[in-house]
mmCIF file of C-alpha atoms in Angstrom:
data_model
loop_
_atom_site.group_PDB
_atom_site.id
_atom_site.type_symbol
_atom_site.label_atom_id
_atom_site.label_comp_id
_atom_site.label_asym_id
_atom_site.label_seq_id
_atom_site.Cartn_x
_atom_site.Cartn_y
_atom_site.Cartn_z
ATOM 1 C CA UNK A 160 31.453 -23.473 34.448
ATOM 2 C CA UNK A 161 30.468 -23.718 30.831
ATOM 3 C CA UNK A 162 32.859 -25.724 28.639
ATOM 4 C CA UNK A 163 35.005 -23.759 26.221
ATOM 5 C CA UNK A 164 34.485 -24.502 22.568
ATOM 6 C CA UNK A 165 37.983 -24.820 21.069
ATOM 7 C CA UNK A 166 36.650 -23.852 17.623
ATOM 8 C CA UNK A 167 35.495 -20.464 18.869
ATOM 9 C CA UNK A 168 38.068 -17.643 19.225
ATOM 10 C CA UNK A 169 38.679 -16.231 22.674
ATOM 11 C CA UNK A 170 37.600 -12.631 23.297
ATOM 12 C CA UNK A 171 41.180 -11.366 23.187
ATOM 13 C CA UNK A 172 41.732 -13.144 19.864
ATOM 14 C CA UNK A 173 38.864 -11.408 18.129
ATOM 15 C CA UNK A 174 39.856 -8.938 15.458
ATOM 16 C CA UNK A 175 39.715 -5.343 16.615
ATOM 17 C CA UNK A 176 37.565 -2.880 14.763
ATOM 18 C CA UNK A 177 39.576 -1.334 11.898
ATOM 19 C CA UNK A 178 40.673 2.238 12.577
ATOM 20 C CA UNK A 179 39.030 3.565 9.415
ATOM 21 C CA UNK A 180 35.652 2.100 10.370
ATOM 22 C CA UNK A 181 35.959 3.567 13.840
ATOM 23 C CA UNK A 182 36.798 6.997 12.445
ATOM 24 C CA UNK A 183 33.898 6.804 9.982
ATOM 25 C CA UNK A 184 31.506 5.791 12.739
ATOM 26 C CA UNK A 185 32.612 8.688 14.930
ATOM 27 C CA UNK A 186 32.380 11.031 11.941
ATOM 28 C CA UNK A 187 28.814 9.905 11.225
ATOM 29 C CA UNK A 188 27.831 10.539 14.836
ATOM 30 C CA UNK A 189 29.409 14.000 14.820
ATOM 31 C CA UNK A 190 27.687 14.902 11.554
ATOM 32 C CA UNK A 191 24.356 13.624 12.835
ATOM 33 C CA UNK A 192 24.727 15.745 15.984
ATOM 34 C CA UNK A 193 25.699 18.753 13.860
ATOM 35 C CA UNK A 194 22.588 18.321 11.682
ATOM 36 C CA UNK A 195 20.381 18.226 14.764
ATOM 37 C CA UNK A 196 22.056 21.141 16.603
ATOM 38 C CA UNK A 197 24.170 23.201 14.190
ATOM 39 C CA UNK A 198 24.385 26.195 16.537
ATOM 40 C CA UNK A 199 26.121 24.134 19.224
ATOM 41 C CA UNK A 200 28.941 23.157 16.871
ATOM 42 C CA UNK A 201 29.264 26.721 15.554
ATOM 43 C CA UNK A 202 29.520 28.115 19.077
ATOM 44 C CA UNK A 203 32.105 25.542 20.098
ATOM 45 C CA UNK A 204 34.382 26.136 17.116
ATOM 46 C CA UNK A 205 33.990 29.923 17.255
ATOM 47 C CA UNK A 206 34.666 29.926 20.980
ATOM 48 C CA UNK A 207 37.834 27.893 20.461
ATOM 49 C CA UNK A 208 39.228 30.383 17.936
ATOM 50 C CA UNK A 209 38.173 33.398 20.013
ATOM 51 C CA UNK A 210 40.072 32.017 22.999
ATOM 52 C CA UNK A 211 43.094 31.256 20.802
ATOM 53 C CA UNK A 212 43.023 34.815 19.389
ATOM 54 C CA UNK A 213 42.780 36.366 22.861
ATOM 55 C CA UNK A 214 45.668 34.232 24.106
ATOM 56 C CA UNK A 215 47.762 35.522 21.218
ATOM 57 C CA UNK A 216 46.610 39.069 22.058
ATOM 58 C CA UNK A 217 47.985 38.674 25.597
ATOM 59 C CA UNK A 218 51.533 39.092 24.302
ATOM 60 C CA UNK A 219 52.437 36.491 21.711
ATOM 61 C CA UNK A 220 51.513 38.812 18.836
ATOM 62 C CA UNK A 221 54.616 40.919 19.495
ATOM 63 C CA UNK A 222 56.902 38.094 18.250
ATOM 64 C CA UNK A 223 55.801 38.651 14.653
ATOM 65 C CA UNK A 224 54.549 42.248 14.821
ATOM 66 C CA UNK A 225 56.019 44.993 12.624
ATOM 67 C CA UNK A 226 55.137 47.536 15.328
ATOM 68 C CA UNK A 227 55.213 45.846 18.778
ATOM 69 C CA UNK A 228 54.132 49.063 20.548
ATOM 70 C CA UNK A 229 50.547 48.947 19.267
ATOM 71 C CA UNK A 230 47.941 49.577 22.010
ATOM 72 C CA UNK A 231 46.812 46.422 23.800
ATOM 73 C CA UNK A 232 43.174 47.491 23.692
ATOM 74 C CA UNK A 233 43.377 47.825 19.924
ATOM 75 C CA UNK A 234 44.962 44.388 19.651
ATOM 76 C CA UNK A 235 42.201 42.795 21.756
ATOM 77 C CA UNK A 236 39.481 44.535 19.721
ATOM 78 C CA UNK A 237 41.086 43.426 16.453
ATOM 79 C CA UNK A 238 41.413 39.840 17.728
ATOM 80 C CA UNK A 239 37.702 39.734 18.559
ATOM 81 C CA UNK A 240 36.767 41.339 15.241
ATOM 82 C CA UNK A 241 38.773 38.704 13.356
ATOM 83 C CA UNK A 242 37.445 35.672 15.277
ATOM 84 C CA UNK A 243 33.820 36.340 16.289
ATOM 85 C CA UNK A 244 32.479 36.474 12.664
ATOM 86 C CA UNK A 245 33.422 32.808 12.372
ATOM 87 C CA UNK A 246 30.049 32.108 14.000
ATOM 88 C CA UNK A 247 28.428 32.822 10.611
ATOM 89 C CA UNK A 248 31.035 30.993 8.525
ATOM 90 C CA UNK A 249 28.492 28.388 7.301
ATOM 91 C CA UNK A 250 25.329 30.463 6.962
ATOM 92 C CA UNK A 251 26.897 33.663 5.537
ATOM 93 C CA UNK A 252 30.585 33.048 4.736
ATOM 94 C CA UNK A 253 30.841 35.987 2.308
ATOM 95 C CA UNK A 254 29.363 38.462 4.802
ATOM 96 C CA UNK A 255 31.599 37.096 7.565
ATOM 97 C CA UNK A 256 34.693 37.665 5.413
ATOM 98 C CA UNK A 257 33.613 41.225 4.651
ATOM 99 C CA UNK A 258 33.083 41.779 8.399
ATOM 100 C CA UNK A 259 36.694 40.771 9.138
ATOM 101 C CA UNK A 260 38.238 42.942 6.408
ATOM 102 C CA UNK A 261 38.336 46.264 8.366
ATOM 103 C CA UNK A 262 40.105 44.547 11.265
ATOM 104 C CA UNK A 263 42.550 42.830 8.887
ATOM 105 C CA UNK A 264 43.387 46.140 7.182
ATOM 106 C CA UNK A 265 43.846 47.938 10.520
ATOM 107 C CA UNK A 266 46.015 45.066 11.772
ATOM 108 C CA UNK A 267 48.217 45.336 8.686
ATOM 109 C CA UNK A 268 48.462 49.142 8.663
ATOM 110 C CA UNK A 269 49.135 49.404 12.429
ATOM 111 C CA UNK A 270 51.962 46.889 12.261
ATOM 112 C CA UNK A 271 50.354 44.506 14.742
ATOM 113 C CA UNK A 272 50.133 41.834 12.033
ATOM 114 C CA UNK A 273 47.927 39.597 14.213
ATOM 115 C CA UNK A 274 47.948 35.874 13.642
ATOM 116 C CA UNK A 275 44.153 35.957 13.988
ATOM 117 C CA UNK A 276 44.061 37.326 10.440
ATOM 118 C CA UNK A 277 44.847 33.792 9.279
ATOM 119 C CA UNK A 278 41.287 32.875 10.331
ATOM 120 C CA UNK A 279 40.212 34.491 7.069
ATOM 121 C CA UNK A 280 41.517 31.360 5.346
ATOM 122 C CA UNK A 281 38.810 29.363 7.158
ATOM 123 C CA UNK A 282 36.228 31.717 5.677
ATOM 124 C CA UNK A 283 37.830 31.276 2.244
ATOM 125 C CA UNK A 284 37.404 27.521 2.688
ATOM 126 C CA UNK A 285 33.683 27.889 3.435
ATOM 127 C CA UNK A 286 33.157 30.280 0.525
ATOM 128 C CA UNK A 287 34.697 27.712 -1.845
ATOM 129 C CA UNK A 288 32.589 25.023 -0.183
ATOM 130 C CA UNK A 289 29.205 26.755 -0.199
ATOM 131 C CA UNK A 290 29.112 29.640 -2.688
ATOM 132 C CA UNK A 291 29.494 29.696 -6.480
ATOM 133 C CA UNK A 292 33.149 29.378 -7.445
ATOM 134 C CA UNK A 293 33.103 32.695 -9.321
ATOM 135 C CA UNK A 294 33.164 34.384 -5.895
ATOM 136 C CA UNK A 295 36.775 33.295 -5.435
ATOM 137 C CA UNK A 296 37.986 36.170 -7.622
ATOM 138 C CA UNK A 297 36.897 38.922 -5.271
ATOM 139 C CA UNK A 298 37.809 36.754 -2.265
ATOM 140 C CA UNK A 299 41.416 36.545 -3.433
ATOM 141 C CA UNK A 300 41.495 40.314 -3.957
ATOM 142 C CA UNK A 301 40.140 41.002 -0.461
ATOM 143 C CA UNK A 302 42.367 38.576 1.416
ATOM 144 C CA UNK A 303 45.555 39.724 -0.344
ATOM 145 C CA UNK A 304 44.785 43.407 0.334
ATOM 146 C CA UNK A 305 46.195 43.389 3.929
ATOM 147 C CA UNK A 306 49.446 41.873 2.630
ATOM 148 C CA UNK A 307 49.721 44.645 0.046
ATOM 149 C CA UNK A 308 49.100 47.215 2.798
ATOM 150 C CA UNK A 309 51.867 45.701 4.984
ATOM 151 C CA UNK A 310 54.394 45.671 2.119
ATOM 152 C CA UNK A 311 53.509 49.228 1.074
ATOM 153 C CA UNK A 312 53.757 50.614 4.631
ATOM 154 C CA UNK A 313 56.817 48.811 5.959
ATOM 155 C CA UNK A 314 58.737 48.183 2.735
ATOM 156 C CA UNK A 315 61.850 46.034 3.180
ATOM 157 C CA UNK A 316 61.061 45.465 6.865
ATOM 158 C CA UNK A 317 58.150 43.321 5.758
ATOM 159 C CA UNK A 318 60.356 41.159 3.564
ATOM 160 C CA UNK A 319 60.308 40.713 -0.183
ATOM 161 C CA UNK A 320 56.889 41.681 -1.596
ATOM 162 C CA UNK A 321 56.766 38.709 -3.946
ATOM 163 C CA UNK A 322 57.593 36.380 -1.065
ATOM 164 C CA UNK A 323 54.835 37.857 1.108
ATOM 165 C CA UNK A 324 52.290 37.921 -1.691
ATOM 166 C CA UNK A 325 53.234 34.463 -2.972
ATOM 167 C CA UNK A 326 52.916 32.952 0.503
ATOM 168 C CA UNK A 327 49.486 34.516 0.944
ATOM 169 C CA UNK A 328 48.282 33.361 -2.467
ATOM 170 C CA UNK A 329 49.533 29.851 -1.767
ATOM 171 C CA UNK A 330 47.628 29.789 1.534
ATOM 172 C CA UNK A 331 44.467 31.036 -0.176
ATOM 173 C CA UNK A 332 44.861 28.425 -2.921
ATOM 174 C CA UNK A 333 45.237 25.572 -0.419
ATOM 175 C CA UNK A 334 42.182 26.695 1.579
ATOM 176 C CA UNK A 335 40.090 27.067 -1.576
ATOM 177 C CA UNK A 336 41.291 23.753 -2.989
ATOM 178 C CA UNK A 337 40.309 21.925 0.193
ATOM 179 C CA UNK A 338 36.872 23.534 0.023
ATOM 180 C CA UNK A 339 36.426 22.628 -3.643
ATOM 181 C CA UNK A 340 37.545 19.039 -2.960
ATOM 182 C CA UNK A 341 35.117 18.611 -0.070
ATOM 183 C CA UNK A 342 32.380 20.191 -2.173
ATOM 184 C CA UNK A 343 33.028 17.859 -5.101
ATOM 185 C CA UNK A 344 32.966 14.841 -2.815
ATOM 186 C CA UNK A 345 29.752 16.032 -1.183
ATOM 187 C CA UNK A 346 28.090 16.590 -4.574
ATOM 188 C CA UNK A 347 29.277 13.170 -5.750
ATOM 189 C CA UNK A 348 27.854 11.568 -2.618
ATOM 190 C CA UNK A 349 24.536 13.332 -3.150
ATOM 191 C CA UNK A 350 24.442 12.091 -6.738
ATOM 192 C CA UNK A 351 25.110 8.533 -5.568
ATOM 193 C CA UNK A 352 22.446 8.793 -2.881
ATOM 194 C CA UNK A 353 19.950 10.175 -5.393
ATOM 195 C CA UNK A 354 20.807 7.368 -7.794
ATOM 196 C CA UNK A 355 20.376 4.829 -4.998
ATOM 197 C CA UNK A 356 16.963 6.296 -4.174
ATOM 198 C CA UNK A 357 15.907 6.195 -7.815
ATOM 199 C CA UNK A 358 17.155 2.622 -8.165
ATOM 200 C CA UNK A 359 15.227 1.660 -5.050
ATOM 201 C CA UNK A 360 12.121 3.328 -6.460
ATOM 202 C CA UNK A 361 12.603 1.551 -9.790
ATOM 203 C CA UNK A 362 13.129 -1.734 -7.959
ATOM 204 C CA UNK A 363 9.861 -1.234 -6.055
ATOM 205 C CA UNK A 364 8.133 -0.404 -9.331
ATOM 206 C CA UNK A 365 9.544 -3.546 -10.926
ATOM 207 C CA UNK A 366 8.302 -5.574 -7.966
ATOM 208 C CA UNK A 367 4.831 -4.054 -8.326
ATOM 209 C CA UNK A 368 4.834 -4.668 -12.076
ATOM 210 C CA UNK A 369 5.953 -8.254 -11.530
ATOM 211 C CA UNK A 370 3.198 -8.715 -8.938
ATOM 212 C CA UNK A 371 0.632 -7.243 -11.342
ATOM 213 C CA UNK A 372 1.860 -9.517 -14.139
ATOM 214 C CA UNK A 373 1.659 -12.518 -11.812
ATOM 215 C CA UNK A 374 -1.880 -11.566 -10.786
ATOM 216 C CA UNK A 375 -2.827 -11.257 -14.441
ATOM 217 C CA UNK A 376 -1.295 -14.668 -15.170
ATOM 218 C CA UNK A 377 -3.144 -16.265 -12.258
ATOM 219 C CA UNK A 378 -6.400 -14.583 -13.283
ATOM 220 C CA UNK A 379 -5.938 -15.886 -16.837
ATOM 221 C CA UNK A 380 -5.276 -19.426 -15.577
ATOM 222 C CA UNK A 381 -8.292 -19.281 -13.252
ATOM 223 C CA UNK A 382 -10.475 -18.056 -16.114
ATOM 224 C CA UNK A 383 -9.345 -20.890 -18.358
ATOM 225 C CA UNK A 384 -9.713 -23.564 -15.682
ATOM 226 C CA UNK A 385 -13.012 -22.459 -14.167
ATOM 227 C CA UNK A 386 -14.620 -21.291 -17.409
ATOM 228 C CA UNK A 387 -13.904 -24.513 -19.286
ATOM 229 C CA UNK A 388 -14.861 -26.908 -16.520
ATOM 230 C CA UNK A 389 -18.045 -25.030 -15.683
ATOM 231 C CA UNK A 390 -19.015 -25.107 -19.354
ATOM 232 C CA UNK A 391 -18.397 -28.866 -19.441
ATOM 233 C CA UNK A 392 -20.367 -29.349 -16.228
ATOM 234 C CA UNK A 393 -23.248 -27.280 -17.632
ATOM 235 C CA UNK A 394 -23.320 -29.378 -20.791
ATOM 236 C CA UNK A 395 -23.245 -32.615 -18.797
ATOM 237 C CA UNK A 396 -26.002 -31.398 -16.488
ATOM 238 C CA UNK A 397 -28.233 -30.433 -19.428
ATOM 239 C CA UNK A 398 -27.619 -33.790 -21.090
ATOM 240 C CA UNK A 399 -28.285 -35.664 -17.848
ATOM 241 C CA UNK A 400 -31.566 -33.831 -17.356
ATOM 242 C CA UNK A 401 -32.838 -34.851 -20.812
ATOM 243 C CA UNK A 402 -31.602 -38.422 -20.364
ATOM 244 C CA UNK A 403 -33.118 -38.869 -16.895
ATOM 245 C CA UNK A 404 -36.619 -39.579 -18.179
ATOM 246 C CA UNK A 405 -35.636 -42.069 -20.901
ATOM 247 C CA UNK A 406 -32.312 -43.579 -19.810
ATOM 248 C CA UNK A 407 -31.468 -43.486 -16.095
ATOM 249 C CA UNK A 408 -28.132 -45.165 -16.840
ATOM 250 C CA UNK A 409 -27.115 -42.293 -19.135
ATOM 251 C CA UNK A 410 -28.160 -39.819 -16.430
ATOM 252 C CA UNK A 411 -25.996 -41.632 -13.890
ATOM 253 C CA UNK A 412 -23.062 -41.525 -16.298
ATOM 254 C CA UNK A 413 -23.584 -37.787 -16.720
ATOM 255 C CA UNK A 414 -23.576 -37.305 -12.942
ATOM 256 C CA UNK A 415 -20.378 -39.337 -12.646
ATOM 257 C CA UNK A 416 -18.772 -37.201 -15.330
ATOM 258 C CA UNK A 417 -19.920 -34.041 -13.534
ATOM 259 C CA UNK A 418 -18.328 -35.276 -10.302
ATOM 260 C CA UNK A 419 -15.064 -36.170 -12.047
ATOM 261 C CA UNK A 420 -14.869 -32.842 -13.873
ATOM 262 C CA UNK A 421 -15.689 -30.901 -10.684
ATOM 263 C CA UNK A 422 -12.964 -32.663 -8.721
ATOM 264 C CA UNK A 423 -10.432 -32.026 -11.484
ATOM 265 C CA UNK A 424 -11.361 -28.335 -11.609
ATOM 266 C CA UNK A 425 -11.181 -28.050 -7.824
ATOM 267 C CA UNK A 426 -7.768 -29.730 -7.750
ATOM 268 C CA UNK A 427 -6.355 -27.418 -10.413
ATOM 269 C CA UNK A 428 -7.806 -24.384 -8.662
ATOM 270 C CA UNK A 429 -6.335 -25.384 -5.306
ATOM 271 C CA UNK A 430 -2.878 -25.873 -6.820
ATOM 272 C CA UNK A 431 -3.126 -22.436 -8.397
ATOM 273 C CA UNK A 432 -4.314 -20.687 -5.240
ATOM 274 C CA UNK A 433 -1.667 -22.398 -3.101
ATOM 275 C CA UNK A 434 0.859 -20.129 -4.777
ATOM 276 C CA UNK A 435 -0.852 -17.144 -3.111
ATOM 277 C CA UNK A 436 -1.324 -18.692 0.308
ATOM 278 C CA UNK A 437 0.976 -17.724 3.150
ATOM 279 C CA UNK A 438 1.679 -19.898 6.123
ATOM 280 C CA UNK A 439 -0.450 -18.596 8.999
ATOM 281 C CA UNK A 440 2.102 -19.409 11.699
ATOM 282 C CA UNK A 441 5.385 -17.871 10.548
ATOM 283 C CA UNK A 442 4.428 -15.855 7.487
ATOM 284 C CA UNK A 443 6.630 -17.868 5.116
ATOM 285 C CA UNK A 444 5.211 -18.926 1.760
ATOM 286 C CA UNK A 445 3.646 -22.353 1.833
ATOM 287 C CA UNK A 446 4.944 -25.001 -0.542
ATOM 288 C CA UNK A 447 2.088 -25.957 -2.866
ATOM 289 C CA UNK A 448 1.435 -29.431 -4.085
ATOM 290 C CA UNK A 449 3.438 -29.645 -7.284
ATOM 291 C CA UNK A 450 1.819 -30.865 -10.487
ATOM 292 C CA UNK A 451 2.824 -30.448 -14.115
ATOM 293 C CA UNK A 452 1.026 -27.902 -16.261
ATOM 294 C CA UNK A 453 -1.207 -29.286 -19.011
ATOM 295 C CA UNK A 454 0.570 -30.150 -22.270
ATOM 296 C CA UNK A 455 -0.461 -31.320 -25.718
ATOM 297 C CA UNK A 456 -0.355 -34.910 -24.447
ATOM 298 C CA UNK A 457 -3.369 -33.981 -22.287
ATOM 299 C CA UNK A 458 -5.294 -32.637 -25.251
ATOM 300 C CA UNK A 459 -7.157 -35.893 -25.853
ATOM 301 C CA UNK A 460 -8.427 -35.895 -22.252
ATOM 302 C CA UNK A 461 -9.646 -32.339 -22.766
ATOM 303 C CA UNK A 462 -11.492 -33.345 -25.937
ATOM 304 C CA UNK A 463 -13.035 -36.359 -24.214
ATOM 305 C CA UNK A 464 -14.479 -34.077 -21.540
ATOM 306 C CA UNK A 465 -15.921 -31.781 -24.190
ATOM 307 C CA UNK A 466 -17.438 -34.765 -26.023
ATOM 308 C CA UNK A 467 -19.050 -35.972 -22.811
ATOM 309 C CA UNK A 468 -20.570 -32.495 -22.432
ATOM 310 C CA UNK A 469 -22.340 -33.013 -25.778
ATOM 311 C CA UNK A 470 -20.051 -31.316 -28.298
ATOM 312 C CA UNK A 471 -18.667 -33.646 -30.995
ATOM 313 C CA UNK A 472 -15.013 -32.777 -31.639
ATOM 314 C CA UNK A 473 -12.599 -34.092 -34.253
ATOM 315 C CA UNK A 474 -8.836 -33.661 -34.055
ATOM 316 C CA UNK A 475 -6.406 -33.627 -36.971
ATOM 317 C CA UNK A 476 -2.611 -33.516 -36.512
ATOM 318 C CA UNK A 477 -0.149 -32.902 -39.324
ATOM 319 C CA UNK A 478 3.587 -33.334 -38.848
ATOM 320 C CA UNK A 479 5.589 -34.136 -35.785
ATOM 321 C CA UNK A 480 7.395 -31.799 -33.495
ATOM 322 C CA UNK A 481 8.648 -31.502 -29.944
ATOM 323 C CA UNK A 482 7.617 -28.166 -28.483
ATOM 324 C CA UNK A 483 8.780 -26.546 -25.238
ATOM 325 C CA UNK A 484 6.443 -26.735 -22.270
ATOM 326 C CA UNK A 485 5.521 -23.064 -22.533
ATOM 327 C CA UNK A 486 4.361 -23.362 -26.126
ATOM 328 C CA UNK A 487 2.447 -26.545 -25.359
ATOM 329 C CA UNK A 488 0.636 -24.824 -22.478
ATOM 330 C CA UNK A 489 -0.266 -21.851 -24.705
ATOM 331 C CA UNK A 490 -1.692 -24.150 -27.400
ATOM 332 C CA UNK A 491 -3.577 -26.225 -24.820
ATOM 333 C CA UNK A 492 -5.161 -23.128 -23.228
ATOM 334 C CA UNK A 493 -6.164 -21.675 -26.598
ATOM 335 C CA UNK A 494 -7.886 -24.948 -27.565
ATOM 336 C CA UNK A 495 -9.525 -25.059 -24.143
ATOM 337 C CA UNK A 496 -10.811 -21.489 -24.398
ATOM 338 C CA UNK A 497 -12.004 -21.909 -27.976
ATOM 339 C CA UNK A 498 -13.984 -25.062 -27.129
ATOM 340 C CA UNK A 499 -15.349 -23.395 -24.003
ATOM 341 C CA UNK A 500 -16.684 -20.548 -26.104
ATOM 342 C CA UNK A 501 -18.201 -23.109 -28.495
ATOM 343 C CA UNK A 502 -19.968 -24.835 -25.574
ATOM 344 C CA UNK A 503 -21.305 -21.486 -24.377
ATOM 345 C CA UNK A 504 -22.355 -19.854 -27.625
ATOM 346 C CA UNK A 505 -22.524 -22.326 -30.519
ATOM 347 C CA UNK A 506 -25.908 -23.903 -29.762
ATOM 348 C CA UNK A 507 -27.085 -27.509 -29.275
ATOM 349 C CA UNK A 508 -26.337 -28.985 -32.721
ATOM 350 C CA UNK A 509 -22.825 -27.602 -33.203
ATOM 351 C CA UNK A 510 -19.736 -29.636 -33.930
ATOM 352 C CA UNK A 511 -16.093 -28.625 -33.626
ATOM 353 C CA UNK A 512 -12.773 -29.487 -35.259
ATOM 354 C CA UNK A 513 -9.225 -28.986 -33.963
ATOM 355 C CA UNK A 514 -6.396 -28.930 -36.528
ATOM 356 C CA UNK A 515 -2.730 -28.905 -35.500
ATOM 357 C CA UNK A 516 0.034 -28.495 -38.048
ATOM 358 C CA UNK A 517 3.705 -28.630 -37.018
ATOM 359 C CA UNK A 518 6.384 -26.973 -39.126
ATOM 360 C CA UNK A 519 10.155 -26.738 -39.034
ATOM 361 C CA UNK A 520 11.969 -25.069 -36.153
ATOM 362 C CA UNK A 521 9.086 -25.284 -33.688
ATOM 363 C CA UNK A 522 6.588 -23.414 -35.877
ATOM 364 C CA UNK A 523 3.020 -24.534 -35.339
ATOM 365 C CA UNK A 524 -0.418 -23.614 -36.684
ATOM 366 C CA UNK A 525 -3.637 -24.265 -34.767
ATOM 367 C CA UNK A 526 -7.163 -23.884 -36.116
ATOM 368 C CA UNK A 527 -10.318 -24.477 -34.085
ATOM 369 C CA UNK A 528 -13.632 -24.227 -35.931
ATOM 370 C CA UNK A 529 -17.232 -24.942 -35.048
ATOM 371 C CA UNK A 530 -20.528 -25.070 -36.917
ATOM 372 C CA UNK A 531 -22.646 -23.183 -34.442
ATOM 373 C CA UNK A 532 -24.079 -19.696 -34.419
ATOM 374 C CA UNK A 533 -21.468 -17.090 -35.357
ATOM 375 C CA UNK A 534 -22.661 -14.538 -32.813
ATOM 376 C CA UNK A 535 -20.049 -12.171 -31.436
ATOM 377 C CA UNK A 536 -18.492 -13.428 -28.243
ATOM 378 C CA UNK A 537 -19.110 -11.286 -25.163
ATOM 379 C CA UNK A 538 -15.730 -11.802 -23.514
ATOM 380 C CA UNK A 539 -13.691 -9.282 -25.520
ATOM 381 C CA UNK A 540 -16.072 -6.396 -24.837
ATOM 382 C CA UNK A 541 -17.072 -6.941 -21.236
ATOM 383 C CA UNK A 542 -14.948 -5.074 -18.662
ATOM 384 C CA UNK A 543 -12.253 -7.392 -17.394
ATOM 385 C CA UNK A 544 -13.050 -10.043 -19.992
ATOM 386 C CA UNK A 545 -10.250 -12.579 -20.384
ATOM 387 C CA UNK A 546 -11.470 -14.882 -23.179
ATOM 388 C CA UNK A 547 -10.055 -13.700 -26.487
ATOM 389 C CA UNK A 548 -7.689 -11.196 -24.813
ATOM 390 C CA UNK A 549 -6.205 -14.060 -22.807
ATOM 391 C CA UNK A 550 -5.659 -16.122 -25.965
ATOM 392 C CA UNK A 551 -4.003 -13.158 -27.682
ATOM 393 C CA UNK A 552 -1.734 -12.568 -24.685
ATOM 394 C CA UNK A 553 -0.591 -16.179 -24.699
ATOM 395 C CA UNK A 554 0.025 -16.033 -28.445
ATOM 396 C CA UNK A 555 1.913 -12.722 -28.321
ATOM 397 C CA UNK A 556 4.182 -14.165 -25.621
ATOM 398 C CA UNK A 557 5.813 -16.319 -28.319
ATOM 399 C CA UNK A 558 5.641 -13.767 -31.129
ATOM 400 C CA UNK A 559 2.629 -15.406 -32.758
ATOM 401 C CA UNK A 560 -0.596 -14.138 -34.266
ATOM 402 C CA UNK A 561 -4.188 -15.045 -33.475
ATOM 403 C CA UNK A 562 -7.311 -14.407 -35.523
ATOM 404 C CA UNK A 563 -10.812 -15.035 -34.220
ATOM 405 C CA UNK A 564 -14.112 -14.361 -35.899
ATOM 406 C CA UNK A 565 -17.055 -15.788 -37.854
ATOM 407 C CA UNK A 566 -16.280 -18.204 -40.660
ATOM 408 C CA UNK A 567 -16.734 -16.745 -44.167
ATOM 409 C CA UNK A 568 -20.093 -17.302 -45.852
ATOM 410 C CA UNK A 569 -21.678 -19.655 -46.737
ATOM 411 C CA UNK A 570 -20.108 -21.570 -43.875
ATOM 412 C CA UNK A 571 -21.569 -21.184 -40.391
ATOM 413 C CA UNK A 572 -19.795 -21.001 -37.086
ATOM 414 C CA UNK A 573 -16.694 -19.508 -35.526
ATOM 415 C CA UNK A 574 -13.018 -19.865 -36.350
ATOM 416 C CA UNK A 575 -9.922 -19.366 -34.183
ATOM 417 C CA UNK A 576 -6.638 -19.440 -36.066
ATOM 418 C CA UNK A 577 -3.257 -19.298 -34.285
ATOM 419 C CA UNK A 578 0.241 -19.326 -35.733
ATOM 420 C CA UNK A 579 3.481 -19.473 -33.751
ATOM 421 C CA UNK A 580 6.654 -18.791 -35.752
ATOM 422 C CA UNK A 581 9.896 -20.677 -35.531
ATOM 423 C CA UNK A 582 11.731 -20.473 -32.243
ATOM 424 C CA UNK A 583 14.511 -17.892 -32.155
ATOM 425 C CA UNK A 584 17.994 -19.420 -31.833
ATOM 426 C CA UNK A 585 19.543 -18.928 -28.396
#
């Protein structure tokens, strides 16, 4: 026998299902069955009321009749005429009520005063539930007509006319009010369901937009990483080829630098792609190797790599400031992209200068210039290009401005000018 865990409740100690939840669950099942087979439910309910009307026609009707000697055959026919139209109470409630009116008028004028006439209130309920509410005016007139006939024919024997008419109007009002209440709740539920569907659609759209933004961010990072390092490697390879004939030591240094730069680029690329990789065994996201994003403290290493590739670079810093990591990354990537474009397009004898100027409140100005050819860069115009557009996106993220273009004559080269305003107070 398995040991009993004293911390676990025994089966008889478990809380019973609340009555309201049980009723709601049964109600959902009944409604689901009704949606699948509406005719079955209509036949069952109509059959119940037909049987009840025929039982009353077997003799019980005489207890309330104004004229107990009415023919039995007439009573049975009137009972069927008042109950059978209930089969169409949901599809055609107005027509069903009109179909019962001749029997109700005959029942009132003959003095039988059948209880089956009360089934008209069920039709009133469905009219208020399914048809425009303006139909209630003629419904009230129709349903009160048999009462008026009874009072007019039997006078004082039928009781006070205002009592009879008031009772009928009260019954009609209750039936209509129940229908209107159910209708309002149904409409409110439909509105909530529609809102839930729209919110779910908007949530899916937000997820897709977030995924697209993340893909764009990853593509921008990959462009910056791969583009810069490949440009550095190309410059080192060209320099090593020229140095191989005259200075084998310089060629070896170039190859070492190529290897170091390639490994750094591969490491950064792997860390970036690990974010997209899923675990092949259980489908859960894999945890990538964590490493800090580049910051302005890594700017000197970036410039050293560019210098090794053959592009002389000078750096000038004015002021002191402590910037958030996001701003530092944006500035680092803009410098990286600008120098990459210089390596690609400026020519062999170009030089570059990086100027950083810190202001109050986190404001910063960055200018990257070179002395090479001022030919238009291809990245902004090629489909999917991410050079200058990527720099502008990073700048706009912090409310800054970026200008890029040829330097004014007589100076030669290209100029990238970035300005980030003061940080907004939180």
